[in-house]
Amino acid sequence: MQKTDVLVVGAGAVGSMALWQLSKREGLDVVGIEQYGRVHSHGSYAGESRVFRTAVHEGGTYVRMIQRSRDLWRELERDSGRDIYAEVGCLSIAPKGFADLEVALGTVREFDLPHRVFTTEDLRVEYPQHLVNDGDVALFDEHGGGLRPEVAVMSALDVAEQNGAKLFFNTAVIDIEEREQGVVVRTTQGTWLADTVVMASGSWSTRLRPELKELLRLQVLGLTWFMPREPEAFVPERFPAFLRDVGSVHFFGAPSFDGYSFKACTNPEWPVFRDVSEVPTHHTREELIRIGQRASELFAGINPEPVRESVHHCAYTPDRLPVVDSTGRVVTIAGLSGHGFKFVPQLGEWAAQLVLGEEHSVDPRFALAEHMKRLAELGPYTGGGH
Ligand SMILES: Cc1cc2nc3c(=O)[nH]c(=O)nc-3n(C[C@H](O)[C@H](O)[C@H](O)COP(=O)(O)OP(=O)(O)OC[C@H]3O[C@@H](n4cnc5c(N)ncnc54)[C@H](O)[C@@H]3O)c2cc1C
């Protein structure tokens, strides 16, 4: 049996950040185990871009985590020499008085976040790419923008490895068992004994941690990209990341990173699932036609056929608060609920602090026992993202 101080299960969004943070600690043996290869297309981080915004609806809970993450995204860019965070701003467009927009406006004022407010007329002048309705207004979050998740995961893993972490790919963890002398981790390529384990296995978490089965559900999130007739109007310098609410339809997206298409997505009514194996892997033709029709009502001069599409999954908790838990020798981070990519660097830092018993600022509501207490009181899963 091989031995290590810390073993991280999963080298996706959370796992890569935990490995990066742990690898910075002198004298600590750090191992990462990933069931697929280095940066793959099966995880919840796949899909070219993620919306980053500080003006979140649930301000009090997330703003400090996001601000810390913003600093860490910049540090990772410096350490890796790669571009991860395109700070092009994020536009939230909705009818004046729309509840989520009002809450986000409250957040920017409470935390004094840099922002601008646009009237319908301002929007038509500044962002003609968006076909807005009379009465639509917008909040522009200046620190918002687009993150490049595959580049981020690659960067964190590369820096961790340069710092001495040992990473094993195409190796699945079969089970973990806590014993007095450490945690026994059985994998498809042998067995490890670790002083501490960080569980960062995303949508697969319930397979290895049965105690999460009642709490987590998998939600499906689809991505679609469209070709505009004038691609130069959708480049990052001219077209910020965005959220749009029109009636009951919610769209989100990012500028063009490939020079010919931009991301604009909305989610059909998909059921929730319990295991990754049950999740659909593509949109149906009808879903793509409907999304294309809606998109052409919202964006100027686009071809309604999505030029690219993909369907993903993410583990949700009922109230969308993440699980950040340290019990015995196991730290568990899960349930990022469709909006957690923006703050994974903070989660990685917390993972390292929890492993080493250091001071940390984890919200006590994120502990598993607290989630379980709330579970009975909360209603059905609500879905959503970003
Ligand atoms: C389509 C979509 C759009 C999103 N948009 C946004 C957005 O705009 N902004 C935002 O902030 N967030 C967004 N999110 C949420 C965010 O991307 C996810 O919450 C985040 O990536 C989850 O990270 P994770 O580390 O928990 O899971 P993952 O990134 O999936 O990582 C889990 C890893 O563990 C590995 N693993 C699992 N089981 C094992 C095992 N037994 N052995 C070894 N390895 C294992 C997996 O292979 C995987 O690599 C979105 C999510 C999706 C799906």
GROMACS .gro file of C-alpha atoms and ligand atoms in nm:
model
  439
    1MET     CA    1   0.000   0.000   0.000
    2GLN     CA    2   0.141   0.343  -0.100
    3LYS     CA    3   0.125   0.626   0.154
    4THR     CA    4   0.065   0.999   0.127
    5ASP     CA    5  -0.028   1.291   0.352
    6VAL     CA    6  -0.325   1.408   0.143
    7LEU     CA    7  -0.514   1.242  -0.141
    8VAL     CA    8  -0.760   1.439  -0.356
    9VAL     CA    9  -1.034   1.236  -0.529
   10GLY     CA   10  -1.122   1.400  -0.862
   11ALA     CA   11  -0.912   1.647  -1.061
   12GLY     CA   12  -1.199   1.860  -1.193
   13ALA     CA   13  -1.290   2.213  -1.091
   14VAL     CA   14  -1.268   2.176  -0.712
   15GLY     CA   15  -1.004   1.902  -0.715
   16SER     CA   16  -0.761   2.094  -0.937
   17MET     CA   17  -0.788   2.403  -0.715
   18ALA     CA   18  -0.744   2.196  -0.397
   19LEU     CA   19  -0.435   2.029  -0.551
   20TRP     CA   20  -0.293   2.369  -0.648
   21GLN     CA   21  -0.346   2.511  -0.299
   22LEU     CA   22  -0.218   2.200  -0.116
   23SER     CA   23   0.090   2.181  -0.342
   24LYS     CA   24   0.198   2.526  -0.219
   25ARG     CA   25   0.249   2.388   0.135
   26GLU     CA   26   0.612   2.288   0.197
   27GLY     CA   27   0.679   1.930   0.297
   28LEU     CA   28   0.328   1.800   0.229
   29ASP     CA   29   0.293   1.489   0.010
   30VAL     CA   30  -0.004   1.549  -0.218
   31VAL     CA   31  -0.165   1.297  -0.454
   32GLY     CA   32  -0.451   1.353  -0.701
   33ILE     CA   33  -0.656   1.071  -0.855
   34GLU     CA   34  -0.876   1.131  -1.162
   35GLN     CA   35  -1.095   0.872  -1.335
   36TYR     CA   36  -1.057   1.035  -1.679
   37GLY     CA   37  -0.757   1.201  -1.845
   38ARG     CA   38  -0.611   1.545  -1.766
   39VAL     CA   39  -0.887   1.797  -1.858
   40HIS     CA   40  -1.174   1.599  -2.012
   41SER     CA   41  -1.522   1.666  -2.145
   42HIS     CA   42  -1.729   1.465  -1.892
   43GLY     CA   43  -1.714   1.690  -1.585
   44SER     CA   44  -1.932   1.980  -1.476
   45TYR     CA   45  -1.660   2.226  -1.579
   46ALA     CA   46  -1.666   2.141  -1.952
   47GLY     CA   47  -1.795   2.383  -2.216
   48GLU     CA   48  -1.542   2.658  -2.301
   49SER     CA   49  -1.665   2.935  -2.068
   50ARG     CA   50  -1.830   3.005  -1.735
   51VAL     CA   51  -2.001   3.327  -1.630
   52PHE     CA   52  -1.813   3.512  -1.355
   53ARG     CA   53  -1.999   3.783  -1.169
   54THR     CA   54  -1.972   3.950  -0.833
   55ALA     CA   55  -2.324   4.097  -0.838
   56VAL     CA   56  -2.489   3.770  -0.740
   57HIS     CA   57  -2.845   3.752  -0.616
   58GLU     CA   58  -2.743   3.586  -0.292
   59GLY     CA   59  -2.493   3.860  -0.208
   60GLY     CA   60  -2.431   3.811   0.161
   61THR     CA   61  -2.343   3.445   0.113
   62TYR     CA   62  -2.116   3.465  -0.189
   63VAL     CA   63  -1.961   3.809  -0.247
   64ARG     CA   64  -1.659   3.759  -0.016
   65MET     CA   65  -1.595   3.411  -0.162
   66ILE     CA   66  -1.609   3.554  -0.514
   67GLN     CA   67  -1.385   3.848  -0.432
   68ARG     CA   68  -1.124   3.614  -0.282
   69SER     CA   69  -1.159   3.392  -0.589
   70ARG     CA   70  -1.103   3.689  -0.819
   71ASP     CA   71  -0.763   3.745  -0.654
   72LEU     CA   72  -0.682   3.375  -0.679
   73TRP     CA   73  -0.785   3.360  -1.049
   74ARG     CA   74  -0.534   3.637  -1.113
   75GLU     CA   75  -0.267   3.452  -0.911
   76LEU     CA   76  -0.328   3.134  -1.111
   77GLU     CA   77  -0.294   3.333  -1.434
   78ARG     CA   78   0.041   3.468  -1.314
   79ASP     CA   79   0.163   3.126  -1.191
   80SER     CA   80   0.064   2.945  -1.511
   81GLY     CA   81   0.121   3.221  -1.768
   82ARG     CA   82  -0.224   3.149  -1.918
   83ASP     CA   83  -0.536   3.364  -1.975
   84ILE     CA   84  -0.820   3.231  -1.762
   85TYR     CA   85  -1.038   3.525  -1.664
   86ALA     CA   86  -1.164   3.767  -1.930
   87GLU     CA   87  -1.284   4.060  -1.722
   88VAL     CA   88  -1.521   4.196  -1.987
   89GLY     CA   89  -1.807   4.265  -1.748
   90CYS     CA   90  -2.139   4.088  -1.708
   91LEU     CA   91  -2.476   4.235  -1.815
   92SER     CA   92  -2.793   4.123  -1.634
   93ILE     CA   93  -3.085   4.232  -1.854
   94ALA     CA   94  -3.444   4.201  -1.731
   95PRO     CA   95  -3.768   4.398  -1.714
   96LYS     CA   96  -3.747   4.688  -1.467
   97GLY     CA   97  -3.843   4.562  -1.121
   98PHE     CA   98  -3.761   4.195  -1.199
   99ALA     CA   99  -3.704   4.035  -0.858
  100ASP     CA  100  -3.357   3.883  -0.919
  101LEU     CA  101  -3.234   4.206  -1.075
  102GLU     CA  102  -3.356   4.410  -0.777
  103VAL     CA  103  -3.169   4.176  -0.539
  104ALA     CA  104  -2.851   4.202  -0.751
  105LEU     CA  105  -2.884   4.582  -0.744
  106GLY     CA  106  -2.913   4.561  -0.366
  107THR     CA  107  -2.595   4.350  -0.356
  108VAL     CA  108  -2.386   4.595  -0.561
  109ARG     CA  109  -2.496   4.880  -0.336
  110GLU     CA  110  -2.442   4.687  -0.010
  111PHE     CA  111  -2.093   4.571  -0.108
  112ASP     CA  112  -2.005   4.882  -0.306
  113LEU     CA  113  -1.927   4.678  -0.618
  114PRO     CA  114  -1.828   4.867  -0.935
  115HIS     CA  115  -2.127   4.871  -1.169
  116ARG     CA  116  -2.339   5.069  -1.416
  117VAL     CA  117  -2.712   5.074  -1.470
  118PHE     CA  118  -2.855   5.093  -1.825
  119THR     CA  119  -3.200   5.210  -1.935
  120THR     CA  120  -3.373   5.052  -2.235
  121GLU     CA  121  -3.250   5.336  -2.456
  122ASP     CA  122  -2.889   5.306  -2.326
  123LEU     CA  123  -2.897   4.934  -2.400
  124ARG     CA  124  -3.019   4.987  -2.756
  125VAL     CA  125  -2.735   5.232  -2.818
  126GLU     CA  126  -2.450   5.048  -2.636
  127TYR     CA  127  -2.546   4.686  -2.702
  128PRO     CA  128  -2.751   4.660  -3.024
  129GLN     CA  129  -2.653   4.289  -3.034
  130HIS     CA  130  -2.922   4.241  -2.765
  131LEU     CA  131  -3.277   4.288  -2.900
  132VAL     CA  132  -3.438   4.429  -2.587
  133ASN     CA  133  -3.805   4.493  -2.511
  134ASP     CA  134  -3.947   4.827  -2.398
  135GLY     CA  135  -3.901   4.841  -2.021
  136ASP     CA  136  -3.590   4.618  -2.016
  137VAL     CA  137  -3.306   4.757  -1.804
  138ALA     CA  138  -2.963   4.621  -1.714
  139LEU     CA  139  -2.704   4.600  -1.441
  140PHE     CA  140  -2.347   4.593  -1.571
  141ASP     CA  141  -2.113   4.421  -1.324
  142GLU     CA  142  -1.769   4.563  -1.404
  143HIS     CA  143  -1.581   4.279  -1.231
  144GLY     CA  144  -1.787   4.018  -1.413
  145GLY     CA  145  -1.686   3.838  -1.730
  146GLY     CA  146  -1.600   3.496  -1.864
  147LEU     CA  147  -1.380   3.225  -1.716
  148ARG     CA  148  -1.219   2.959  -1.935
  149PRO     CA  149  -1.276   2.642  -1.731
  150GLU     CA  150  -1.064   2.392  -1.925
  151VAL     CA  151  -0.769   2.634  -1.922
  152ALA     CA  152  -0.825   2.693  -1.550
  153VAL     CA  153  -0.824   2.323  -1.462
  154MET     CA  154  -0.519   2.256  -1.683
  155SER     CA  155  -0.335   2.550  -1.525
  156ALA     CA  156  -0.408   2.448  -1.165
  157LEU     CA  157  -0.303   2.087  -1.233
  158ASP     CA  158   0.017   2.193  -1.412
  159VAL     CA  159   0.118   2.431  -1.132
  160ALA     CA  160   0.035   2.168  -0.868
  161GLU     CA  161   0.254   1.917  -1.048
  162GLN     CA  162   0.538   2.169  -1.083
  163ASN     CA  163   0.510   2.220  -0.706
  164GLY     CA  164   0.552   1.846  -0.650
  165ALA     CA  165   0.200   1.701  -0.640
  166LYS     CA  166   0.171   1.351  -0.792
  167LEU     CA  167  -0.124   1.314  -1.028
  168PHE     CA  168  -0.271   0.987  -1.155
  169PHE     CA  169  -0.512   0.994  -1.450
  170ASN     CA  170  -0.741   0.727  -1.595
  171THR     CA  171  -0.753   0.587  -1.243
  172ALA     CA  172  -1.087   0.561  -1.064
  173VAL     CA  173  -1.132   0.556  -0.689
  174ILE     CA  174  -1.346   0.252  -0.607
  175ASP     CA  175  -1.406   0.318  -0.238
  176ILE     CA  176  -1.265   0.492   0.065
  177GLU     CA  177  -1.257   0.359   0.419
  178GLU     CA  178  -1.160   0.558   0.726
  179ARG     CA  179  -0.945   0.363   0.973
  180GLU     CA  180  -0.753   0.464   1.283
  181GLN     CA  181  -0.419   0.486   1.098
  182GLY     CA  182  -0.560   0.680   0.800
  183VAL     CA  183  -0.798   0.659   0.507
  184VAL     CA  184  -0.765   0.356   0.283
  185VAL     CA  185  -0.837   0.455  -0.077
  186ARG     CA  186  -0.889   0.167  -0.320
  187THR     CA  187  -0.840   0.259  -0.686
  188THR     CA  188  -0.837   0.073  -1.017
  189GLN     CA  189  -0.455   0.100  -1.006
  190GLY     CA  190  -0.378   0.003  -0.646
  191THR     CA  191  -0.446   0.110  -0.289
  192TRP     CA  192  -0.333   0.419  -0.097
  193LEU     CA  193  -0.322   0.505   0.271
  194ALA     CA  194  -0.371   0.881   0.321
  195ASP     CA  195  -0.370   1.083   0.642
  196THR     CA  196  -0.650   1.295   0.495
  197VAL     CA  197  -0.871   1.270   0.187
  198VAL     CA  198  -1.037   1.556  -0.003
  199MET     CA  199  -1.349   1.438  -0.186
  200ALA     CA  200  -1.393   1.653  -0.497
  201SER     CA  201  -1.579   1.409  -0.718
  202GLY     CA  202  -1.859   1.641  -0.836
  203SER     CA  203  -2.163   1.468  -0.985
  204TRP     CA  204  -2.016   1.127  -0.891
  205SER     CA  205  -1.995   1.214  -0.518
  206THR     CA  206  -2.294   1.004  -0.411
  207ARG     CA  207  -2.129   0.689  -0.547
  208LEU     CA  208  -1.844   0.717  -0.295
  209ARG     CA  209  -2.025   0.899  -0.010
  210PRO     CA  210  -2.365   0.736   0.051
  211GLU     CA  211  -2.441   0.999   0.318
  212LEU     CA  212  -2.479   1.253   0.032
  213LYS     CA  213  -2.745   1.049  -0.148
  214GLU     CA  214  -3.047   1.220   0.004
  215LEU     CA  215  -2.898   1.568  -0.029
  216LEU     CA  216  -2.762   1.583  -0.385
  217ARG     CA  217  -2.951   1.562  -0.713
  218LEU     CA  218  -2.811   1.594  -1.062
  219GLN     CA  219  -2.950   1.870  -1.275
  220VAL     CA  220  -2.898   1.888  -1.648
  221LEU     CA  221  -2.753   2.203  -1.804
  222GLY     CA  222  -2.732   2.245  -2.179
  223LEU     CA  223  -2.501   2.470  -2.377
  224THR     CA  224  -2.561   2.612  -2.727
  225TRP     CA  225  -2.352   2.838  -2.951
  226PHE     CA  226  -2.487   3.051  -3.238
  227MET     CA  227  -2.325   3.209  -3.542
  228PRO     CA  228  -2.394   3.581  -3.580
  229ARG     CA  229  -2.386   3.736  -3.927
  230GLU     CA  230  -2.144   3.997  -3.784
  231PRO     CA  231  -1.911   3.799  -3.554
  232GLU     CA  232  -1.700   4.109  -3.485
  233ALA     CA  233  -1.993   4.254  -3.283
  234PHE     CA  234  -1.975   3.959  -3.043
  235VAL     CA  235  -1.605   3.965  -2.955
  236PRO     CA  236  -1.516   4.005  -2.583
  237GLU     CA  237  -1.419   4.373  -2.624
  238ARG     CA  238  -1.772   4.458  -2.746
  239PHE     CA  239  -2.001   4.192  -2.600
  240PRO     CA  240  -1.987   4.116  -2.224
  241ALA     CA  241  -2.101   3.793  -2.058
  242PHE     CA  242  -2.474   3.815  -1.993
  243LEU     CA  243  -2.783   3.690  -1.815
  244ARG     CA  244  -3.124   3.767  -1.968
  245ASP     CA  245  -3.470   3.717  -1.828
  246VAL     CA  246  -3.769   3.751  -2.059
  247GLY     CA  247  -4.098   3.632  -1.909
  248SER     CA  248  -4.021   3.292  -1.763
  249VAL     CA  249  -3.729   3.232  -2.003
  250HIS     CA  250  -3.376   3.266  -1.866
  251PHE     CA  251  -3.080   3.292  -2.105
  252PHE     CA  252  -2.712   3.314  -2.017
  253GLY     CA  253  -2.400   3.329  -2.226
  254ALA     CA  254  -2.058   3.455  -2.312
  255PRO     CA  255  -1.885   3.644  -2.592
  256SER     CA  256  -1.718   3.476  -2.885
  257PHE     CA  257  -1.390   3.312  -2.786
  258ASP     CA  258  -1.350   3.130  -3.120
  259GLY     CA  259  -1.413   3.424  -3.356
  260TYR     CA  260  -1.721   3.277  -3.527
  261SER     CA  261  -1.980   3.187  -3.263
  262PHE     CA  262  -2.098   3.307  -2.923
  263LYS     CA  263  -2.260   3.115  -2.641
  264ALA     CA  264  -2.632   3.169  -2.565
  265CYS     CA  265  -2.810   2.902  -2.365
  266THR     CA  266  -3.141   2.830  -2.201
  267ASN     CA  267  -3.249   2.509  -2.039
  268PRO     CA  268  -3.547   2.297  -2.140
  269GLU     CA  269  -3.751   2.145  -1.855
  270TRP     CA  270  -3.535   1.846  -1.771
  271PRO     CA  271  -3.609   1.616  -1.475
  272VAL     CA  272  -3.354   1.574  -1.195
  273PHE     CA  273  -3.143   1.258  -1.181
  274ARG     CA  274  -2.959   1.060  -0.915
  275ASP     CA  275  -2.671   0.913  -1.114
  276VAL     CA  276  -2.453   1.040  -1.401
  277SER     CA  277  -2.538   0.731  -1.607
  278GLU     CA  278  -2.903   0.849  -1.636
  279VAL     CA  279  -2.832   1.202  -1.768
  280PRO     CA  280  -2.906   1.275  -2.139
  281THR     CA  281  -2.598   1.351  -2.346
  282HIS     CA  282  -2.753   1.574  -2.615
  283HIS     CA  283  -3.048   1.806  -2.677
  284THR     CA  284  -3.329   1.668  -2.892
  285ARG     CA  285  -3.391   1.824  -3.235
  286GLU     CA  286  -3.713   1.986  -3.102
  287GLU     CA  287  -3.525   2.138  -2.809
  288LEU     CA  288  -3.261   2.285  -3.041
  289ILE     CA  289  -3.526   2.433  -3.273
  290ARG     CA  290  -3.707   2.592  -2.977
  291ILE     CA  291  -3.385   2.732  -2.826
  292GLY     CA  292  -3.284   2.868  -3.170
  293GLN     CA  293  -3.622   3.039  -3.214
  294ARG     CA  294  -3.598   3.204  -2.873
  295ALA     CA  295  -3.237   3.307  -2.931
  296SER     CA  296  -3.325   3.476  -3.261
  297GLU     CA  297  -3.582   3.688  -3.076
  298LEU     CA  298  -3.314   3.803  -2.832
  299PHE     CA  299  -3.000   3.856  -3.045
  300ALA     CA  300  -2.955   4.056  -3.364
  301GLY     CA  301  -2.862   3.883  -3.688
  302ILE     CA  302  -2.801   3.528  -3.569
  303ASN     CA  303  -2.846   3.201  -3.753
  304PRO     CA  304  -3.111   3.011  -3.546
  305GLU     CA  305  -2.944   2.670  -3.582
  306PRO     CA  306  -2.698   2.615  -3.294
  307VAL     CA  307  -2.356   2.560  -3.448
  308ARG     CA  308  -2.246   2.366  -3.138
  309GLU     CA  309  -2.434   2.208  -2.850
  310SER     CA  310  -2.355   1.997  -2.548
  311VAL     CA  311  -2.540   1.869  -2.243
  312HIS     CA  312  -2.382   1.848  -1.897
  313HIS     CA  313  -2.473   1.770  -1.537
  314CYS     CA  314  -2.404   1.927  -1.201
  315ALA     CA  315  -2.480   1.815  -0.845
  316TYR     CA  316  -2.727   2.045  -0.667
  317THR     CA  317  -2.832   2.088  -0.308
  318PRO     CA  318  -3.194   2.203  -0.251
  319ASP     CA  319  -3.095   2.557  -0.149
  320ARG     CA  320  -2.792   2.565  -0.380
  321LEU     CA  321  -2.544   2.621  -0.096
  322PRO     CA  322  -2.233   2.408  -0.152
  323VAL     CA  323  -2.126   2.131   0.084
  324VAL     CA  324  -1.793   2.216   0.249
  325ASP     CA  325  -1.749   1.967   0.527
  326SER     CA  326  -1.468   1.828   0.738
  327THR     CA  327  -1.552   1.516   0.935
  328GLY     CA  328  -1.284   1.290   1.077
  329ARG     CA  329  -1.011   1.255   0.815
  330VAL     CA  330  -1.232   1.341   0.516
  331VAL     CA  331  -1.295   1.687   0.368
  332THR     CA  332  -1.591   1.687   0.129
  333ILE     CA  333  -1.667   1.962  -0.123
  334ALA     CA  334  -1.971   1.900  -0.343
  335GLY     CA  335  -2.307   2.036  -0.461
  336LEU     CA  336  -2.181   2.345  -0.643
  337SER     CA  337  -2.534   2.370  -0.783
  338GLY     CA  338  -2.474   2.515  -1.129
  339HIS     CA  339  -2.312   2.835  -1.005
  340GLY     CA  340  -1.994   2.729  -0.830
  341PHE     CA  341  -1.721   2.761  -1.090
  342LYS     CA  342  -1.666   3.129  -1.019
  343PHE     CA  343  -1.568   3.054  -0.659
  344VAL     CA  344  -1.376   2.724  -0.693
  345PRO     CA  345  -1.041   2.890  -0.608
  346GLN     CA  346  -1.185   2.984  -0.267
  347LEU     CA  347  -1.312   2.628  -0.222
  348GLY     CA  348  -0.962   2.497  -0.306
  349GLU     CA  349  -0.808   2.727  -0.049
  350TRP     CA  350  -1.061   2.618   0.212
  351ALA     CA  351  -0.985   2.252   0.132
  352ALA     CA  352  -0.617   2.311   0.213
  353GLN     CA  353  -0.701   2.503   0.533
  354LEU     CA  354  -0.940   2.229   0.651
  355VAL     CA  355  -0.684   1.955   0.577
  356LEU     CA  356  -0.418   2.139   0.778
  357GLY     CA  357  -0.651   2.245   1.060
  358GLU     CA  358  -0.589   2.613   0.987
  359GLU     CA  359  -0.815   2.909   1.048
  360HIS     CA  360  -1.073   2.950   0.770
  361SER     CA  361  -1.385   3.146   0.682
  362VAL     CA  362  -1.613   2.860   0.572
  363ASP     CA  363  -1.980   2.952   0.622
  364PRO     CA  364  -2.108   2.712   0.895
  365ARG     CA  365  -2.424   2.654   0.686
  366PHE     CA  366  -2.211   2.462   0.433
  367ALA     CA  367  -2.141   2.176   0.681
  368LEU     CA  368  -2.309   1.848   0.590
  369ALA     CA  369  -2.490   1.823   0.924
  370GLU     CA  370  -2.642   2.171   0.869
  371HIS     CA  371  -2.750   2.075   0.515
  372MET     CA  372  -2.921   1.765   0.650
  373LYS     CA  373  -3.105   1.969   0.914
  374ARG     CA  374  -3.239   2.204   0.645
  375LEU     CA  375  -3.318   1.925   0.399
  376ALA     CA  376  -3.644   1.826   0.566
  377GLU     CA  377  -3.768   2.186   0.578
  378LEU     CA  378  -3.690   2.284   0.218
  379GLY     CA  379  -3.916   2.235  -0.080
  380PRO     CA  380  -3.834   2.072  -0.414
  381TYR     CA  381  -3.515   2.136  -0.610
  382THR     CA  382  -3.539   2.466  -0.793
  383GLY     CA  383  -3.265   2.437  -1.058
  384GLY     CA  384  -3.100   2.726  -1.240
  385GLY     CA  385  -2.737   2.831  -1.263
  386HIS     CA  386  -2.459   3.089  -1.297
  387LIG     C1  387  -2.332   2.351  -1.832
  387LIG     C2  388  -2.293   2.416  -1.704
  387LIG     C3  389  -2.283   2.554  -1.698
  387LIG     C4  390  -2.240   2.615  -1.582
  387LIG     N1  391  -2.227   2.751  -1.580
  387LIG     C5  392  -2.171   2.810  -1.474
  387LIG     C6  393  -2.141   2.948  -1.479
  387LIG     O1  394  -2.166   3.014  -1.580
  387LIG     N2  395  -2.079   3.005  -1.371
  387LIG     C7  396  -2.047   2.933  -1.260
  387LIG     O2  397  -1.991   2.990  -1.166
  387LIG     N3  398  -2.073   2.799  -1.252
  387LIG     C8  399  -2.133   2.738  -1.357
  387LIG     N4  400  -2.156   2.602  -1.354
  387LIG     C9  401  -2.122   2.524  -1.235
  387LIG    C10  402  -1.978   2.474  -1.231
  387LIG     O3  403  -1.921   2.458  -1.357
  387LIG    C11  404  -1.977   2.341  -1.156
  387LIG     O4  405  -2.049   2.359  -1.037
  387LIG    C12  406  -1.836   2.295  -1.120
  387LIG     O5  407  -1.762   2.270  -1.236
  387LIG    C13  408  -1.842   2.167  -1.035
  387LIG     O6  409  -1.710   2.133  -0.999
  387LIG     P1  410  -1.676   1.993  -0.929
  387LIG     O7  411  -1.531   1.993  -0.904
  387LIG     O8  412  -1.770   1.969  -0.817
  387LIG     O9  413  -1.711   1.883  -1.040
  387LIG     P2  414  -1.625   1.845  -1.170
  387LIG    O10  415  -1.563   1.967  -1.225
  387LIG    O11  416  -1.714   1.765  -1.257
  387LIG    O12  417  -1.507   1.755  -1.114
  387LIG    C14  418  -1.530   1.626  -1.058
  387LIG    C15  419  -1.414   1.539  -1.102
  387LIG    O13  420  -1.409   1.421  -1.022
  387LIG    C16  421  -1.377   1.313  -1.107
  387LIG     N5  422  -1.422   1.190  -1.040
  387LIG    C17  423  -1.548   1.160  -1.004
  387LIG     N6  424  -1.554   1.040  -0.944
  387LIG    C18  425  -1.427   0.992  -0.943
  387LIG    C19  426  -1.369   0.871  -0.896
  387LIG     N7  427  -1.442   0.775  -0.837
  387LIG     N8  428  -1.235   0.854  -0.910
  387LIG    C20  429  -1.158   0.952  -0.968
  387LIG     N9  430  -1.210   1.067  -1.017
  387LIG    C21  431  -1.342   1.087  -1.004
  387LIG    C22  432  -1.452   1.346  -1.234
  387LIG    O14  433  -1.406   1.271  -1.345
  387LIG    C23  434  -1.427   1.494  -1.246
  387LIG    O15  435  -1.307   1.522  -1.316
  387LIG    C24  436  -2.207   2.538  -1.468
  387LIG    C25  437  -2.219   2.398  -1.474
  387LIG    C26  438  -2.260   2.338  -1.590
  387LIG    C27  439  -2.272   2.189  -1.595
   0.00000   0.00000   0.00000
